[in-house]
Amino acid sequence: GDSVTQMEGPVTLSEEAFLTINCTYTATGYPSLFWYVQYPGEGLQLLLKATKADDKGSNKGFEATYRKETTSFHLEKGSVQVSDSAVYFCALSDVNNDMRFGAGTRLTVKP
Amino acid sequence: NAGVTQTPKFQVLKTGQSMTLQCAQDMNHEYMSWYRQDPGMGLRLIHYSVGAGITDQGEVPNGYNVSRSTTEDFPLRLLSAAPSQTSVYFCASADRGGNTIYFGEGSWLTVV
């Protein structure tokens, strides 16, 4: 079945460092791809999404490009802040709205 | 606009007890689902519903029941709680074609 594999954490960076969290997927069809963020003690919030190949999702300085040829959707940010400390989940959604999530990557940004 | 509302936020149960996690959405979404979140496992789908009167099993349905008598509500029932059900539970909803899922804030359940 469909699945998502994302980079294991935890990831610790200094403020203003460049962030990449890798995500690859396996799917039989053409899923939509998502990044969700979970701040401590809160639920998941949609960070960005892409619904077809070569689409780039972006929000709050984060970007991810839907790469069909490499089945990837890596999350990037050019300059992280302490407030970006959270757990990040890569996910895919098939045509039935069934979602599959990666295991999550915890990011800690130090001042 | 309340979005997706889950209750309770925290609950401690004894093994063998039953309880219901409530979930309600006010967005008129057809699709609703329950996930559990465990360390290193990401979110796993327990049950889902594509509309009132329709439910189906996800990846990890054992030990849980659901019903969907109205579009707004999708309660999750634990009939006989086990320590393996200690987890954080998230309810979510989505519209038919939106393919963006909205999550509740989570329910932290501990079974002792």
PDB file of N, CA and C in Angstrom, chain A residues 16-69:
ATOM      1  N   GLU A  16      19.039  30.459  12.201  1.00  0.00           N
ATOM      2  CA  GLU A  16      19.477  30.944  10.889  1.00  0.00           C
ATOM      3  C   GLU A  16      20.155  29.869  10.046  1.00  0.00           C
ATOM      4  N   ALA A  17      20.198  28.647  10.524  1.00  0.00           N
ATOM      5  CA  ALA A  17      20.757  27.564   9.710  1.00  0.00           C
ATOM      6  C   ALA A  17      19.747  27.133   8.651  1.00  0.00           C
ATOM      7  N   PHE A  18      20.251  26.415   7.642  1.00  0.00           N
ATOM      8  CA  PHE A  18      19.409  25.885   6.569  1.00  0.00           C
ATOM      9  C   PHE A  18      18.843  24.542   6.994  1.00  0.00           C
ATOM     10  N   LEU A  19      17.567  24.358   6.702  1.00  0.00           N
ATOM     11  CA  LEU A  19      16.882  23.137   7.098  1.00  0.00           C
ATOM     12  C   LEU A  19      16.475  22.318   5.878  1.00  0.00           C
ATOM     13  N   THR A  20      16.743  21.027   5.929  1.00  0.00           N
ATOM     14  CA  THR A  20      16.157  20.071   4.987  1.00  0.00           C
ATOM     15  C   THR A  20      15.666  18.877   5.778  1.00  0.00           C
ATOM     16  N   ILE A  21      14.421  18.488   5.563  1.00  0.00           N
ATOM     17  CA  ILE A  21      13.890  17.242   6.105  1.00  0.00           C
ATOM     18  C   ILE A  21      13.425  16.418   4.907  1.00  0.00           C
ATOM     19  N   ASN A  22      14.044  15.267   4.735  1.00  0.00           N
ATOM     20  CA  ASN A  22      13.755  14.444   3.571  1.00  0.00           C
ATOM     21  C   ASN A  22      12.467  13.646   3.741  1.00  0.00           C
ATOM     22  N   CYS A  23      11.744  13.510   2.652  1.00  0.00           N
ATOM     23  CA  CYS A  23      10.517  12.717   2.627  1.00  0.00           C
ATOM     24  C   CYS A  23      10.413  12.039   1.275  1.00  0.00           C
ATOM     25  N   THR A  24      10.211  10.735   1.276  1.00  0.00           N
ATOM     26  CA  THR A  24       9.933  10.006   0.054  1.00  0.00           C
ATOM     27  C   THR A  24       8.647   9.218   0.228  1.00  0.00           C
ATOM     28  N   TYR A  25       8.014   8.892  -0.865  1.00  0.00           N
ATOM     29  CA  TYR A  25       6.739   8.211  -0.771  1.00  0.00           C
ATOM     30  C   TYR A  25       6.674   7.051  -1.749  1.00  0.00           C
ATOM     31  N   THR A  26       5.754   6.149  -1.457  1.00  0.00           N
ATOM     32  CA  THR A  26       5.411   5.046  -2.355  1.00  0.00           C
ATOM     33  C   THR A  26       3.906   5.091  -2.540  1.00  0.00           C
ATOM     34  N   ALA A  27       3.477   5.150  -3.791  1.00  0.00           N
ATOM     35  CA  ALA A  27       2.042   5.235  -4.052  1.00  0.00           C
ATOM     36  C   ALA A  27       1.739   4.616  -5.403  1.00  0.00           C
ATOM     37  N   THR A  28       0.556   4.022  -5.501  1.00  0.00           N
ATOM     38  CA  THR A  28       0.168   3.405  -6.763  1.00  0.00           C
ATOM     39  C   THR A  28      -0.420   4.430  -7.722  1.00  0.00           C
ATOM     40  N   GLY A  29      -0.994   5.471  -7.210  1.00  0.00           N
ATOM     41  CA  GLY A  29      -1.624   6.485  -8.053  1.00  0.00           C
ATOM     42  C   GLY A  29      -0.849   7.781  -8.023  1.00  0.00           C
ATOM     43  N   TYR A  30      -1.588   8.872  -8.035  1.00  0.00           N
ATOM     44  CA  TYR A  30      -0.983  10.213  -8.020  1.00  0.00           C
ATOM     45  C   TYR A  30      -1.497  10.959  -6.793  1.00  0.00           C
ATOM     46  N   PRO A  31      -0.832  10.742  -5.675  1.00  0.00           N
ATOM     47  CA  PRO A  31      -1.349  11.322  -4.428  1.00  0.00           C
ATOM     48  C   PRO A  31      -1.088  12.815  -4.327  1.00  0.00           C
ATOM     49  N   SER A  32      -1.790  13.451  -3.426  1.00  0.00           N
ATOM     50  CA  SER A  32      -1.424  14.781  -2.981  1.00  0.00           C
ATOM     51  C   SER A  32      -0.446  14.623  -1.827  1.00  0.00           C
ATOM     52  N   LEU A  33       0.454  15.570  -1.699  1.00  0.00           N
ATOM     53  CA  LEU A  33       1.503  15.496  -0.676  1.00  0.00           C
ATOM     54  C   LEU A  33       1.406  16.686   0.258  1.00  0.00           C
ATOM     55  N   PHE A  34       1.726  16.455   1.524  1.00  0.00           N
ATOM     56  CA  PHE A  34       1.535  17.465   2.558  1.00  0.00           C
ATOM     57  C   PHE A  34       2.720  17.467   3.524  1.00  0.00           C
ATOM     58  N   TRP A  35       2.936  18.611   4.125  1.00  0.00           N
ATOM     59  CA  TRP A  35       3.714  18.708   5.343  1.00  0.00           C
ATOM     60  C   TRP A  35       2.832  19.317   6.416  1.00  0.00           C
ATOM     61  N   TYR A  36       2.778  18.608   7.569  1.00  0.00           N
ATOM     62  CA  TYR A  36       2.071  19.102   8.728  1.00  0.00           C
ATOM     63  C   TYR A  36       3.088  19.409   9.824  1.00  0.00           C
ATOM     64  N   VAL A  37       2.743  20.364  10.681  1.00  0.00           N
ATOM     65  CA  VAL A  37       3.608  20.731  11.793  1.00  0.00           C
ATOM     66  C   VAL A  37       2.818  20.596  13.093  1.00  0.00           C
ATOM     67  N   GLN A  38       3.484  20.085  14.103  1.00  0.00           N
ATOM     68  CA  GLN A  38       2.858  19.923  15.417  1.00  0.00           C
ATOM     69  C   GLN A  38       3.718  20.609  16.453  1.00  0.00           C
ATOM     70  N   TYR A  39       3.212  21.693  17.011  1.00  0.00           N
ATOM     71  CA  TYR A  39       3.908  22.381  18.089  1.00  0.00           C
ATOM     72  C   TYR A  39       3.599  21.692  19.408  1.00  0.00           C
ATOM     73  N   PRO A  40       4.458  21.824  20.394  1.00  0.00           N
ATOM     74  CA  PRO A  40       4.288  21.099  21.664  1.00  0.00           C
ATOM     75  C   PRO A  40       2.891  21.263  22.252  1.00  0.00           C
ATOM     76  N   GLY A  41       2.257  20.124  22.549  1.00  0.00           N
ATOM     77  CA  GLY A  41       0.955  20.147  23.191  1.00  0.00           C
ATOM     78  C   GLY A  41      -0.203  20.517  22.303  1.00  0.00           C
ATOM     79  N   GLU A  42       0.039  20.598  21.013  1.00  0.00           N
ATOM     80  CA  GLU A  42      -1.024  20.998  20.093  1.00  0.00           C
ATOM     81  C   GLU A  42      -1.296  19.922  19.055  1.00  0.00           C
ATOM     82  N   GLY A  43      -2.358  20.116  18.299  1.00  0.00           N
ATOM     83  CA  GLY A  43      -2.672  19.210  17.203  1.00  0.00           C
ATOM     84  C   GLY A  43      -1.844  19.522  15.975  1.00  0.00           C
ATOM     85  N   LEU A  44      -2.144  18.828  14.899  1.00  0.00           N
ATOM     86  CA  LEU A  44      -1.402  19.033  13.665  1.00  0.00           C
ATOM     87  C   LEU A  44      -1.994  20.186  12.880  1.00  0.00           C
ATOM     88  N   GLN A  45      -1.113  20.967  12.281  1.00  0.00           N
ATOM     89  CA  GLN A  45      -1.550  22.057  11.416  1.00  0.00           C
ATOM     90  C   GLN A  45      -0.947  21.859  10.042  1.00  0.00           C
ATOM     91  N   LEU A  46      -1.732  22.111   9.030  1.00  0.00           N
ATOM     92  CA  LEU A  46      -1.206  22.030   7.684  1.00  0.00           C
ATOM     93  C   LEU A  46      -0.172  23.130   7.465  1.00  0.00           C
ATOM     94  N   LEU A  47       1.014  22.747   7.012  1.00  0.00           N
ATOM     95  CA  LEU A  47       2.067  23.708   6.727  1.00  0.00           C
ATOM     96  C   LEU A  47       2.064  24.080   5.243  1.00  0.00           C
ATOM     97  N   LEU A  48       2.056  23.060   4.396  1.00  0.00           N
ATOM     98  CA  LEU A  48       2.001  23.307   2.961  1.00  0.00           C
ATOM     99  C   LEU A  48       1.578  22.034   2.260  1.00  0.00           C
ATOM    100  N   LYS A  49       1.195  22.175   1.004  1.00  0.00           N
ATOM    101  CA  LYS A  49       0.777  21.004   0.249  1.00  0.00           C
ATOM    102  C   LYS A  49       1.071  21.206  -1.235  1.00  0.00           C
ATOM    103  N   ALA A  50       1.069  20.086  -1.967  1.00  0.00           N
ATOM    104  CA  ALA A  50       1.212  20.097  -3.423  1.00  0.00           C
ATOM    105  C   ALA A  50       0.361  18.962  -3.973  1.00  0.00           C
ATOM    106  N   THR A  51      -0.365  19.245  -5.012  1.00  0.00           N
ATOM    107  CA  THR A  51      -1.336  18.262  -5.494  1.00  0.00           C
ATOM    108  C   THR A  51      -0.933  17.572  -6.794  1.00  0.00           C
ATOM    109  N   LYS A  52       0.120  18.067  -7.474  1.00  0.00           N
ATOM    110  CA  LYS A  52       0.555  17.373  -8.687  1.00  0.00           C
ATOM    111  C   LYS A  52       2.046  17.582  -8.886  1.00  0.00           C
ATOM    112  N   ALA A  53       2.598  16.775  -9.764  1.00  0.00           N
ATOM    113  CA  ALA A  53       4.041  16.779 -10.011  1.00  0.00           C
ATOM    114  C   ALA A  53       4.530  18.176 -10.376  1.00  0.00           C
ATOM    115  N   ASP A  54       5.689  18.533  -9.815  1.00  0.00           N
ATOM    116  CA  ASP A  54       6.392  19.804 -10.041  1.00  0.00           C
ATOM    117  C   ASP A  54       5.752  20.987  -9.320  1.00  0.00           C
ATOM    118  N   ASP A  55       4.627  20.772  -8.645  1.00  0.00           N
ATOM    119  CA  ASP A  55       4.056  21.837  -7.819  1.00  0.00           C
ATOM    120  C   ASP A  55       4.996  22.123  -6.670  1.00  0.00           C
ATOM    121  N   LYS A  56       5.083  23.384  -6.278  1.00  0.00           N
ATOM    122  CA  LYS A  56       5.845  23.760  -5.099  1.00  0.00           C
ATOM    123  C   LYS A  56       4.870  24.328  -4.082  1.00  0.00           C
ATOM    124  N   GLY A  57       4.853  23.731  -2.893  1.00  0.00           N
ATOM    125  CA  GLY A  57       4.092  24.294  -1.795  1.00  0.00           C
ATOM    126  C   GLY A  57       5.001  25.182  -0.963  1.00  0.00           C
ATOM    127  N   SER A  58       4.441  26.281  -0.451  1.00  0.00           N
ATOM    128  CA  SER A  58       5.265  27.164   0.367  1.00  0.00           C
ATOM    129  C   SER A  58       4.393  27.857   1.400  1.00  0.00           C
ATOM    130  N   ASN A  59       5.015  28.117   2.572  1.00  0.00           N
ATOM    131  CA  ASN A  59       4.293  28.793   3.650  1.00  0.00           C
ATOM    132  C   ASN A  59       5.299  29.122   4.744  1.00  0.00           C
ATOM    133  N   LYS A  60       5.231  30.300   5.283  1.00  0.00           N
ATOM    134  CA  LYS A  60       6.065  30.727   6.425  1.00  0.00           C
ATOM    135  C   LYS A  60       7.547  30.508   6.152  1.00  0.00           C
ATOM    136  N   GLY A  61       7.993  30.618   4.919  1.00  0.00           N
ATOM    137  CA  GLY A  61       9.393  30.448   4.583  1.00  0.00           C
ATOM    138  C   GLY A  61       9.777  29.012   4.285  1.00  0.00           C
ATOM    139  N   PHE A  62       8.881  28.073   4.507  1.00  0.00           N
ATOM    140  CA  PHE A  62       9.111  26.673   4.185  1.00  0.00           C
ATOM    141  C   PHE A  62       8.690  26.404   2.741  1.00  0.00           C
ATOM    142  N   GLU A  63       9.409  25.488   2.097  1.00  0.00           N
ATOM    143  CA  GLU A  63       9.075  25.089   0.736  1.00  0.00           C
ATOM    144  C   GLU A  63       9.246  23.587   0.574  1.00  0.00           C
ATOM    145  N   ALA A  64       8.458  23.023  -0.347  1.00  0.00           N
ATOM    146  CA  ALA A  64       8.652  21.626  -0.731  1.00  0.00           C
ATOM    147  C   ALA A  64       8.138  21.470  -2.149  1.00  0.00           C
ATOM    148  N   THR A  65       8.869  20.724  -2.973  1.00  0.00           N
ATOM    149  CA  THR A  65       8.500  20.518  -4.365  1.00  0.00           C
ATOM    150  C   THR A  65       8.159  19.054  -4.594  1.00  0.00           C
ATOM    151  N   TYR A  66       7.040  18.816  -5.243  1.00  0.00           N
ATOM    152  CA  TYR A  66       6.552  17.477  -5.568  1.00  0.00           C
ATOM    153  C   TYR A  66       7.386  16.936  -6.727  1.00  0.00           C
ATOM    154  N   ARG A  67       8.255  15.964  -6.437  1.00  0.00           N
ATOM    155  CA  ARG A  67       9.135  15.395  -7.458  1.00  0.00           C
ATOM    156  C   ARG A  67       8.680  13.968  -7.759  1.00  0.00           C
ATOM    157  N   LYS A  68       8.005  13.821  -8.876  1.00  0.00           N
ATOM    158  CA  LYS A  68       7.475  12.505  -9.226  1.00  0.00           C
ATOM    159  C   LYS A  68       8.609  11.562  -9.607  1.00  0.00           C
ATOM    160  N   GLU A  69       9.628  12.085 -10.275  1.00  0.00           N
ATOM    161  CA  GLU A  69      10.701  11.214 -10.766  1.00  0.00           C
ATOM    162  C   GLU A  69      11.510  10.587  -9.631  1.00  0.00           C
TER     163      GLU A  69
END
